[in-house]
Amino acid sequence: MSHPVLAELWRGDIVESFHRGAFAVVDSDGRVLRAGGDIDRPVYARSAVKGLQALPLVASGAAARYGLDDAELALACASHGGQPEHVATAAAMLAKAGLDAQVLECGVHWPSDERAARALAAAGDTPCALHNNCSGKHAGFACLGALMAGDADRARGRLRGYVEPDHPVMREVGEALASATGICLVDAPRATDGCSIPTYGVPLRALALGFARFGTGSGLAPDHARAAARLRRAVAAAPLMVAGSGRLDTRLMDHFGERVFCKVGAEGVYCAALPGRGLGLALKMDDGNTARAAEVALVALIASLLPLDDADRALLDPLADVALHNWNGRRVGRLAAAVDFAAA
Amino acid sequence: MSHPVLAELWRGDIVESFHRGAFAVVDSDGRVLRAGGDIDRPVYARSAVKGLQALPLVASGAAARYGLDDAELALACASHGGQPEHVATAAAMLAKAGLDAQVLECGVHWPSDERAARALAAAGDTPCALHNNCSGKHAGFACLGALMAGDADRARGRLRGYVEPDHPVMREVGEALASATGICLVDAPRATDGCSIPTYGVPLRALALGFARFGTGSGLAPDHARAAARLRRAVAAAPLMVAGSGRLDTRLMDHFGERVFCKVGAEGVYCAALPGRGLGLALKMDDGNTARAAEVALVALIASLLPLDDADRALLDPLADVALHNWNGRRVGRLAAAVDFAAA
């Protein structure tokens, strides 16, 4: 099945490149309001479901027990840029549970935020696990594991291997994903994510349902519904934590607050909840292009679903139709959504 | 028209992302030996045609006049990583013509080579035009302009605006592209490239023809045929200059020498000449993905066209079927060509 073109890159007067993908808009009863492409094919949700994966951190009482604040809960849902604020916040989460970066099993990479990476290099430093874009999520797993273990000393031992699918921490995390989306973890395709935790193949239809539920609480167990509301409030209050300076998730939630909860995933996946509309949405670009294709498509899809005022349009319009400039600042083309989502 | 899938990214047991594209293999008489997708749609050739654009530098006598060596001629055909060797070589080219980096109109960006970028940051430095991946090409344009102007002082004035399509330097460069590929510059779509020179929309069929001619000399004017042979020899002798450490063009030509002349372009374009086979090839990924999709497809295509020994296969096989590891070094999937090019 050939998916529809969702985003196009124009250079001069012709389309230079284009991106195909599939998308689904679903309500919390599972009704599909809009869709394009095959929405029943399993798609690895990757980091797009970090919000769902953070539900046990709150629902278990770990977040309250360790006094995690808005910034820390937002970081638990984050793919962050490794900026100094992100690194310090991940370290603070671990410290509150009596732990440190030694327990993290996410691996190490340079900050994706270029300024942060260059500052690190300029200081003669190299990155550690706290700089990994998933360190907040993993710090949240560690806090959950600390609560389950009872105390920090025991936790350090018991946390070992927490990234494995059968570890008690990861079972909790997997169950939260399964119950929100309605998928069966045993039957779903499973692979290893960039940060070593399992990632499951979930149809876009089910991902969108999970986000409709995350945004409304409807269809979730009461403790997960309360946890979802807490996480949505936290990210709206600390949007820098969920991504980083200039990044789309940060910009959208900085502007829309709790009207939008959105989360990017690797390989061109994007999910969002629009709580006021009772809707969840999920999209995946065939080619895995996140930074330009999935972002433009997500913005156009949100713009087609939300009631917008002038300030909203002033933010969204240039994000769904992006002017492209070259190294001399010359305008050379544009990147634009290619589907009229309102008619899809 | 939906193009064939040329490369697939597997994670676990399913395809996570895939890349569609078109390709053409053509001989110097314009006969199409293999093709997939629409090879008559104009495609911006971008940096893939830097070799063709360097023909006037040699054919004019400028390269001989200024005593440009293999490394410098290879850099004139390069999209380099901004490594110290690249920067020094671009500066040396300009100095030989009595010029300096002030004349360059390519713009400035950080080195794409991460080590080079971090070393620059660690030294408290920022990049200049010499670090631009196109600085060697532009230094070649400046040398051509210096020869045309007669002396360096006059050249500094006359070079101003050399990136514009109607500047005498750029007219020479455009004519070389047009005569090699057989396209008419006036009729072709035209846009502005990343480094501000014009880029033309050229069908893959014509790009492949241009590379078949570049690789054999057949169908080129005698001075351009000699220039092509000189440039091929230069790149084979100094393959680090044409791209950089670990980069595909460098690795392939370091191994194959003059058996392969290949050049990447932005937005998923790749062109190559296989002189011994008398063939040119050109491909473009629909989604513009160069680093993984176009590279894998190019390698598989070359492997299907060249007679290979064990050493050749030892290089090419892991480049056409790439093991993917996560931040912890765990194997998470593979990236592989998806077309049996030998049967296409």
XYZ file of C-alpha atoms in Angstrom:
688
model
C 0.000 0.000 0.000
C 1.427 3.345 -1.017
C 0.765 5.943 1.674
C -0.294 9.520 0.917
C 2.282 12.302 0.626
C 2.049 14.273 3.880
C 4.893 16.770 3.451
C 6.741 18.265 0.505
C 10.015 20.131 0.187
C 9.942 22.727 -2.581
C 13.095 24.220 -4.078
C 12.553 26.889 -6.703
C 9.376 25.954 -8.538
C 9.390 22.171 -8.187
C 9.069 19.599 -5.424
C 12.552 18.369 -4.612
C 11.661 15.719 -2.021
C 8.483 14.412 -0.455
C 7.441 12.314 2.485
C 4.728 9.676 2.628
C 3.080 8.509 5.792
C -0.040 7.392 7.624
C -2.065 9.089 10.340
C -5.048 8.483 12.569
C -7.288 10.746 14.646
C -9.305 8.766 17.177
C -11.575 9.569 20.122
C -11.429 7.844 23.513
C -14.086 5.349 22.404
C -11.882 4.264 19.523
C -13.887 5.978 16.781
C -11.650 6.954 13.864
C -12.466 10.533 12.885
C -9.800 10.967 10.230
C -7.175 8.704 8.767
C -4.793 8.306 5.861
C -2.782 5.243 4.915
C -2.677 1.922 6.704
C -3.409 2.608 10.384
C -3.499 -1.076 11.382
C 0.100 -1.926 10.541
C 2.285 -2.156 13.692
C 4.524 0.887 14.138
C 7.274 1.054 16.757
C 6.062 3.838 19.007
C 9.586 4.675 20.184
C 9.818 7.812 22.322
C 6.367 9.060 21.343
C 4.845 7.077 24.213
C 7.092 8.332 27.001
C 4.061 10.009 28.588
C 2.239 6.666 28.753
C 5.406 5.002 30.039
C 5.595 7.560 32.862
C 2.114 6.721 34.180
C 3.388 4.122 36.721
C 5.888 6.632 38.130
C 2.956 8.781 39.258
C 0.285 6.111 39.780
C 2.593 4.052 42.007
C 3.061 6.979 44.377
C 6.800 7.221 43.590
C 6.511 10.760 42.233
C 4.750 11.912 45.411
C 7.034 9.928 47.695
C 10.172 11.515 46.240
C 8.542 14.926 45.796
C 9.085 15.152 42.043
C 8.115 18.604 40.779
C 6.697 19.741 37.430
C 10.114 20.011 35.769
C 11.087 16.523 36.907
C 7.817 14.944 35.789
C 8.075 16.735 32.438
C 11.603 15.369 32.063
C 10.292 11.860 32.761
C 8.194 12.278 29.570
C 11.038 13.871 27.606
C 13.347 13.366 24.676
C 15.538 16.227 25.786
C 18.430 17.991 24.096
C 20.985 17.465 26.848
C 20.972 21.127 27.830
C 22.416 21.921 31.269
C 18.877 22.289 32.727
C 17.990 18.795 31.514
C 21.123 17.231 32.907
C 20.714 18.906 36.299
C 17.048 17.920 36.517
C 17.758 14.257 35.744
C 20.467 14.258 38.414
C 18.062 15.859 40.903
C 15.386 13.186 40.261
C 17.891 10.446 41.005
C 19.186 12.226 44.108
C 15.648 12.526 45.513
C 15.413 8.717 45.405
C 18.881 8.341 46.943
C 20.392 7.258 43.610
C 22.817 8.646 41.052
C 23.677 8.336 37.359
C 25.466 5.009 37.969
C 22.115 3.204 37.856
C 21.149 4.537 34.415
C 21.211 1.937 31.626
C 20.261 4.246 28.743
C 23.764 4.592 27.288
C 25.648 7.747 26.428
C 25.504 10.144 23.503
C 26.416 13.758 22.854
C 23.646 16.306 23.468
C 21.438 16.759 20.420
C 21.254 20.460 21.299
C 24.176 21.851 19.298
C 24.944 24.687 21.687
C 25.020 22.272 24.600
C 27.281 19.874 22.684
C 29.702 22.629 21.727
C 29.788 24.029 25.239
C 30.603 20.570 26.549
C 33.401 20.209 23.977
C 34.655 23.724 24.683
C 34.914 22.833 28.390
C 36.997 19.780 27.496
C 34.215 17.555 28.768
C 32.503 14.486 27.345
C 28.880 13.403 27.854
C 27.593 10.917 30.423
C 24.300 9.010 30.712
C 22.590 12.151 32.068
C 23.052 13.777 28.642
C 21.219 10.923 26.892
C 17.914 12.290 25.569
C 16.121 9.559 27.564
C 17.831 10.209 30.912
C 14.691 11.736 32.455
C 12.586 8.744 31.463
C 15.218 6.427 32.889
C 15.517 8.516 36.063
C 11.736 8.055 36.366
C 12.140 4.289 35.956
C 14.808 4.398 38.675
C 12.471 6.302 41.022
C 9.734 3.724 40.374
C 12.262 0.961 41.021
C 13.398 2.647 44.251
C 9.821 2.750 45.527
C 9.286 -0.893 44.570
C 12.528 -1.901 46.304
C 11.697 -0.029 49.496
C 15.006 1.754 49.968
C 17.837 3.113 47.857
C 20.441 0.511 48.797
C 18.216 -2.360 47.857
C 17.108 -0.438 44.746
C 20.638 -0.174 43.389
C 20.865 -3.958 43.239
C 17.322 -4.595 42.104
C 17.420 -1.965 39.383
C 20.157 -3.811 37.534
C 18.748 -4.893 34.166
C 15.653 -2.699 34.510
C 15.679 -2.147 30.733
C 14.832 -5.817 30.094
C 11.202 -6.592 29.189
C 10.750 -9.009 32.114
C 12.177 -6.759 34.835
C 9.434 -5.749 37.322
C 9.925 -2.044 36.502
C 9.654 -2.619 32.756
C 6.643 -4.896 33.226
C 4.810 -2.032 34.965
C 5.813 0.329 32.167
C 4.727 -2.128 29.479
C 1.397 -2.761 31.180
C 0.651 0.976 31.225
C 1.272 1.151 27.482
C -0.816 -1.958 26.838
C -3.805 -0.853 28.885
C -3.867 2.671 27.401
C -3.592 1.483 23.791
C -5.468 -1.786 24.160
C -2.710 -3.869 22.567
C -1.471 -7.231 23.795
C 2.250 -7.020 24.552
C 2.735 -10.742 23.963
C 1.376 -10.572 20.431
C 2.951 -7.247 19.426
C 6.232 -7.112 17.519
C 8.986 -6.209 19.979
C 12.410 -4.706 19.390
C 15.055 -2.816 21.343
C 14.894 0.954 21.501
C 17.834 3.339 21.292
C 18.025 3.479 25.092
C 17.778 -0.341 25.392
C 14.204 -0.657 26.710
C 11.737 -2.681 24.629
C 9.723 -0.870 21.989
C 6.498 -2.463 20.772
C 4.835 -2.373 17.384
C 1.510 -0.618 17.897
C -0.957 0.289 15.119
C -1.480 4.042 14.687
C -5.165 3.469 15.446
C -4.229 2.116 18.895
C -1.604 4.791 19.552
C -4.141 7.503 18.790
C -6.638 5.783 21.099
C -4.011 5.682 23.859
C -3.440 9.413 23.483
C -7.176 10.186 23.443
C -7.381 8.305 26.734
C -4.251 9.990 28.090
C -5.759 13.382 27.256
C -9.171 12.742 28.769
C -8.681 10.017 31.363
C -11.647 8.240 29.815
C -10.926 4.533 29.408
C -7.970 4.536 31.818
C -7.993 3.032 35.310
C -8.705 5.818 37.857
C -5.117 5.953 39.167
C -3.760 6.154 35.629
C -6.320 8.816 34.721
C -5.143 10.916 37.678
C -1.514 10.266 36.744
C -2.152 11.358 33.144
C -3.704 14.616 34.344
C -0.697 15.220 36.622
C 1.770 14.573 33.789
C -0.121 16.805 31.353
C -0.113 19.589 33.933
C 3.611 19.109 34.583
C 4.611 19.275 30.912
C 2.421 22.335 30.342
C 4.116 24.011 33.317
C 7.667 23.063 32.277
C 7.662 22.635 28.490
C 11.385 23.290 28.140
C 11.984 20.019 29.945
C 10.108 17.795 27.489
C 12.342 18.630 24.499
C 14.499 21.783 24.555
C 15.159 25.273 23.246
C 13.519 25.816 19.874
C 12.226 22.247 19.661
C 8.689 21.664 18.433
C 7.216 19.912 21.480
C 8.543 22.690 23.699
C 7.247 25.451 21.432
C 3.790 23.940 21.030
C 3.200 23.213 24.698
C 4.761 26.498 25.778
C 2.084 28.177 23.678
C -0.914 25.871 24.046
C -0.384 24.728 27.626
C -2.749 21.878 28.450
C -4.675 22.292 25.183
C -2.038 20.098 23.488
C 0.104 17.231 24.766
C 2.400 16.092 21.995
C 5.445 13.900 21.825
C 7.874 13.093 19.086
C 9.350 9.635 18.569
C 12.283 8.450 16.526
C 11.770 7.349 12.904
C 9.073 9.880 12.086
C 6.526 8.996 14.750
C 4.421 11.680 16.421
C 1.573 11.332 18.887
C -0.598 13.979 20.494
C -3.606 14.421 22.708
C -6.029 17.311 22.309
C -7.853 17.037 25.648
C -10.399 19.749 24.904
C -11.470 17.943 21.747
C -11.315 14.515 23.351
C -9.016 13.345 20.570
C -5.784 11.487 20.185
C -3.640 11.480 17.089
C -0.754 9.432 15.815
C 1.287 9.563 12.656
C 4.303 7.819 11.183
C 6.320 8.883 8.176
C 7.294 5.882 6.022
C 10.862 7.093 5.677
C 11.427 7.752 9.369
C 11.975 11.470 8.880
C 11.105 13.169 12.129
C 12.694 16.585 12.118
C 11.043 17.937 9.042
C 8.355 15.591 7.734
C 6.615 14.408 10.895
C 6.779 17.858 12.479
C 5.167 19.655 9.561
C 2.460 17.003 9.274
C 1.740 17.105 13.003
C 1.384 20.879 13.039
C -0.975 20.849 10.054
C -3.024 18.081 11.644
C -3.305 19.935 14.963
C -4.210 23.137 13.110
C -7.041 21.295 11.372
C -8.478 20.004 14.658
C -8.206 22.852 17.171
C -10.200 26.067 17.270
C -7.504 28.686 16.655
C -7.195 32.377 17.370
C -4.783 34.777 15.675
C -1.972 34.079 18.135
C -2.378 30.338 17.597
C -2.211 30.806 13.830
C 0.805 33.072 14.112
C 2.631 30.205 15.794
C 1.329 27.308 13.676
C 1.251 28.734 10.141
C 5.036 29.151 9.760
C 5.566 25.731 11.367
C 3.344 23.993 8.792
C 4.820 25.946 5.873
C 8.456 26.520 6.699
C 10.647 28.919 4.720
C 14.011 27.339 3.905
C 17.196 29.403 3.714
C 20.698 28.473 2.649
C 24.051 29.162 4.325
C 23.965 32.725 3.066
C 20.469 33.292 4.434
C 18.957 33.251 0.934
C 15.463 31.853 0.697
C 15.734 28.696 -1.416
C 12.434 26.909 -0.869
C 9.803 25.779 1.555
C 8.717 22.728 3.469
C 4.965 22.323 3.704
C 2.261 19.905 4.660
C 0.859 18.321 1.510
C -2.478 17.022 2.729
C -5.599 18.981 3.508
C -6.109 17.269 6.838
C -9.427 19.021 7.356
C -10.766 17.061 4.378
C -9.049 13.753 5.148
C 3.892 7.368 -9.799
C 4.948 5.490 -6.704
C 8.649 4.663 -6.862
C 10.093 1.319 -5.785
C 11.404 0.800 -2.259
C 15.207 0.907 -2.533
C 16.227 0.671 1.120
C 14.629 -0.688 4.281
C 15.378 -0.205 7.951
C 14.595 -3.298 10.008
C 14.164 -3.193 13.779
C 13.540 -6.526 15.439
C 11.551 -8.618 12.971
C 9.693 -5.924 11.061
C 10.490 -3.081 8.686
C 10.381 0.135 10.711
C 11.011 2.629 7.899
C 11.607 2.425 4.177
C 12.848 4.632 1.387
C 11.498 4.900 -2.143
C 13.451 6.248 -5.049
C 14.372 6.099 -8.711
C 17.592 5.099 -10.427
C 19.130 4.869 -13.866
C 22.158 3.077 -15.277
C 23.142 4.448 -18.671
C 26.044 4.026 -21.083
C 27.807 6.881 -22.851
C 25.529 6.488 -25.872
C 22.500 7.112 -23.657
C 21.289 3.508 -23.637
C 19.422 2.733 -20.413
C 20.684 -0.593 -19.072
C 18.720 -0.617 -15.840
C 16.183 1.683 -14.298
C 13.528 1.913 -11.619
C 10.962 4.645 -11.133
C 10.526 7.794 -13.184
C 13.933 8.669 -14.626
C 12.650 11.544 -16.764
C 11.413 13.776 -13.957
C 13.819 16.683 -13.279
C 15.898 16.154 -10.131
C 18.085 18.854 -8.629
C 21.544 17.404 -9.003
C 22.936 19.420 -6.096
C 26.482 18.495 -5.090
C 26.450 15.221 -7.013
C 27.696 17.033 -10.120
C 30.660 18.822 -8.563
C 32.964 16.731 -10.750
C 31.216 18.003 -13.880
C 31.267 21.533 -12.491
C 35.040 21.284 -12.010
C 35.689 20.487 -15.690
C 36.257 24.157 -16.692
C 38.819 24.594 -13.891
C 41.024 22.022 -15.629
C 39.945 22.525 -19.261
C 40.567 26.286 -19.061
C 44.169 25.734 -18.036
C 43.623 27.335 -14.606
C 44.527 24.162 -12.729
C 47.819 23.900 -14.624
C 48.521 27.641 -14.431
C 48.181 27.660 -10.629
C 49.808 24.263 -10.201
C 46.856 22.608 -8.458
C 47.807 19.159 -7.211
C 45.760 15.989 -6.771
C 44.498 16.960 -3.307
C 43.402 20.381 -4.528
C 41.642 19.031 -7.618
C 39.925 16.388 -5.486
C 38.774 19.140 -3.125
C 37.357 21.057 -6.090
C 35.008 18.049 -6.602
C 34.268 17.679 -2.876
C 31.545 17.934 -0.306
C 34.054 17.809 2.502
C 33.647 17.491 6.239
C 35.552 20.608 7.211
C 38.462 18.635 8.638
C 41.711 20.568 9.123
C 43.160 18.994 5.932
C 40.187 20.246 3.924
C 40.377 23.750 5.306
C 44.116 24.008 4.689
C 43.788 22.680 1.139
C 41.043 25.158 0.223
C 43.176 27.990 1.591
C 46.177 26.733 -0.412
C 44.166 26.686 -3.662
C 43.162 30.298 -3.154
C 46.699 31.340 -2.231
C 48.073 29.781 -5.422
C 45.816 32.135 -7.396
C 46.806 35.116 -5.220
C 43.434 35.103 -3.443
C 42.094 34.349 0.006
C 38.874 33.271 1.746
C 37.438 36.799 1.434
C 36.367 36.022 -2.134
C 34.322 32.947 -1.202
C 30.551 33.375 -1.500
C 29.527 29.923 -0.275
C 28.479 30.986 3.226
C 29.556 29.553 6.545
C 28.534 26.482 8.494
C 30.062 24.287 11.178
C 32.074 21.303 9.918
C 29.872 18.272 9.285
C 32.703 16.122 10.619
C 31.821 15.906 14.305
C 35.385 15.601 15.535
C 36.385 18.652 13.536
C 33.397 20.617 14.845
C 34.145 19.711 18.451
C 37.837 20.499 18.066
C 36.916 23.910 16.676
C 34.556 24.518 19.603
C 37.115 23.236 22.087
C 39.636 25.737 20.702
C 37.132 28.557 21.256
C 36.943 29.048 17.499
C 34.049 29.436 15.077
C 33.914 28.309 11.445
C 34.605 30.466 8.377
C 33.808 30.000 4.683
C 36.744 27.575 4.347
C 34.862 25.114 6.598
C 31.830 25.139 4.285
C 31.589 21.702 2.641
C 31.675 23.443 -0.764
C 34.767 25.585 -0.113
C 36.947 23.523 -2.444
C 34.466 23.830 -5.291
C 34.256 27.568 -4.687
C 38.041 27.856 -4.459
C 38.093 26.148 -7.863
C 35.584 28.689 -9.194
C 37.833 31.448 -7.832
C 40.889 29.970 -9.581
C 38.928 29.807 -12.835
C 37.824 33.414 -12.294
C 41.406 34.485 -11.585
C 42.583 32.979 -14.877
C 39.708 34.629 -16.739
C 40.508 38.005 -15.112
C 44.202 37.804 -15.924
C 45.562 38.739 -12.493
C 44.586 38.442 -8.861
C 43.788 42.105 -8.234
C 41.405 42.308 -11.149
C 40.003 38.891 -10.168
C 38.985 40.090 -6.716
C 36.673 42.672 -8.286
C 35.442 40.517 -11.146
C 34.711 37.528 -8.933
C 32.089 39.432 -6.978
C 28.740 37.746 -7.587
C 30.333 34.673 -9.188
C 27.558 32.512 -7.699
C 24.952 34.162 -9.941
C 23.824 32.163 -12.993
C 24.829 34.915 -15.452
C 28.320 35.533 -14.080
C 30.990 34.476 -16.625
C 32.429 31.907 -14.201
C 29.049 30.341 -13.510
C 28.179 30.361 -17.216
C 31.272 28.233 -17.902
C 30.320 25.893 -15.068
C 26.725 25.621 -16.257
C 27.819 24.943 -19.840
C 30.004 22.062 -18.672
C 27.034 20.509 -16.899
C 24.752 21.073 -19.890
C 27.119 19.595 -22.449
C 27.918 16.522 -20.361
C 24.281 15.734 -19.557
C 22.730 17.021 -22.770
C 20.198 19.206 -20.992
C 19.251 22.758 -21.975
C 19.924 25.105 -19.058
C 17.304 27.575 -20.239
C 14.523 25.003 -20.157
C 15.594 23.210 -16.971
C 14.059 24.081 -13.604
C 16.542 26.226 -11.702
C 16.852 26.908 -7.995
C 19.486 28.100 -5.552
C 21.783 25.574 -3.925
C 22.931 25.571 -0.312
C 26.127 27.404 -1.302
C 24.170 29.940 -3.435
C 25.145 28.744 -6.922
C 22.329 27.680 -9.251
C 21.233 24.055 -9.191
C 19.383 22.686 -12.199
C 16.683 20.065 -12.460
C 18.167 17.227 -14.515
C 16.455 13.881 -15.217
C 18.253 10.880 -13.731
C 18.609 9.523 -17.257
C 20.645 12.613 -18.220
C 22.674 12.629 -15.006
C 23.644 9.014 -15.560
C 24.591 9.843 -19.147
C 26.742 12.724 -17.907
C 28.569 10.390 -15.561
C 29.030 7.718 -18.239
C 30.654 10.422 -20.360
C 32.697 11.751 -17.411
C 33.968 8.229 -16.763
C 34.886 7.428 -20.353
C 35.449 10.771 -22.063
C 33.211 9.511 -24.851
C 30.734 12.206 -25.913
C 32.687 15.034 -24.244
C 34.682 17.712 -26.074
C 38.364 16.662 -26.159
C 39.473 19.251 -23.572
C 36.656 18.195 -21.227
C 37.483 14.522 -21.776
C 41.083 15.217 -20.753
C 39.891 17.276 -17.782
C 37.584 14.458 -16.651
C 40.453 11.976 -16.741
C 42.620 14.378 -14.728
C 39.892 14.875 -12.099
C 39.205 11.146 -11.807
C 42.910 10.525 -11.303
C 43.106 13.278 -8.685
C 40.176 11.982 -6.627
C 41.508 8.422 -6.788
C 44.876 9.697 -5.543
C 43.426 11.859 -2.754
C 40.082 10.322 -1.762
C 40.106 11.852 1.733
C 39.689 15.242 0.082
C 36.432 14.469 -1.744
C 34.439 13.764 1.436
C 36.253 12.924 4.690
C 37.174 10.357 7.323
C 34.743 7.445 7.302
C 32.547 8.968 4.607
C 31.242 6.741 1.827
C 32.773 8.526 -1.185
C 36.158 8.498 0.515
C 35.907 4.849 1.496
C 34.756 3.679 -1.934
C 37.370 5.563 -3.931
C 40.110 4.799 -1.424
C 39.395 1.132 -2.152
C 38.421 1.136 -5.815
C 40.685 3.922 -7.070
C 39.763 4.856 -10.618
C 37.364 1.912 -10.982
C 34.681 4.076 -9.326
C 34.047 7.813 -9.334
C 31.079 8.563 -7.112
C 29.648 11.694 -5.608
C 26.898 12.314 -3.124
C 24.470 15.209 -3.402
C 22.052 16.704 -0.925
C 18.472 15.410 -0.722
C 19.280 11.792 -1.465
C 21.021 12.186 -4.821
C 23.955 9.999 -5.793
C 25.828 9.771 -9.075
C 28.685 7.556 -10.111
C 30.815 6.590 -13.055
C 32.176 3.084 -13.549
C 34.789 3.822 -16.228
C 35.785 0.198 -16.798
C 32.177 -0.721 -17.523
C 31.513 2.416 -19.539
C 28.525 3.181 -17.328
C 27.097 6.097 -15.454
C 24.515 5.833 -12.716
C 22.266 8.246 -10.930
C 19.707 7.809 -8.191
C 17.461 9.994 -6.073
C 15.562 9.003 -2.962
C 12.066 10.528 -2.916
C 12.417 11.590 0.690
C 15.797 13.243 0.320
C 17.520 10.847 2.690
C 21.167 10.759 1.772
C 23.090 9.385 4.698
C 21.364 6.080 4.963
C 19.008 5.481 2.044
C 20.961 6.788 -0.947
C 24.227 5.345 0.330
C 22.882 1.825 0.786
C 21.181 1.916 -2.607
C 24.310 3.210 -4.323
C 26.503 0.514 -2.834
C 24.080 -2.241 -3.840
C 23.836 -0.812 -7.330
C 27.617 -0.610 -7.732
C 27.949 -4.160 -6.360
C 25.523 -5.378 -9.008
C 27.495 -3.765 -11.829
C 31.186 -4.313 -11.056
C 33.140 -7.562 -11.200
C 34.097 -8.046 -7.533
C 36.788 -9.992 -5.754
C 36.729 -11.011 -2.087
C 38.296 -7.763 -0.900
C 35.721 -5.773 -2.842
C 32.894 -7.782 -1.307
C 34.367 -7.431 2.169
C 34.077 -3.667 1.764
C 30.713 -3.499 -0.007
C 28.630 -6.184 1.733
C 28.492 -4.469 5.155
C 27.837 -1.123 3.443
C 24.769 -2.474 1.608
C 23.469 -4.325 4.671
C 24.412 -2.230 7.666
C 24.110 -3.523 11.229
C 22.474 -0.936 13.500
C 23.454 -0.594 17.156
C 21.971 1.528 19.908
C 23.693 3.806 22.449
C 24.695 0.775 24.484
C 26.194 -0.966 21.469
C 23.344 -3.472 21.314
C 22.395 -4.649 17.856
C 18.845 -3.396 17.240
C 18.343 -3.831 13.506
C 19.731 -3.430 10.039
C 19.585 -1.110 7.091
C 19.607 -2.872 3.750
C 19.070 -2.342 0.070
C 15.602 -3.607 -0.843
C 15.919 -4.071 -4.583
C 17.730 -6.770 -6.439
C 19.481 -4.333 -8.734
C 20.969 -7.157 -10.781
C 17.436 -8.038 -11.861
C 16.126 -4.489 -12.297
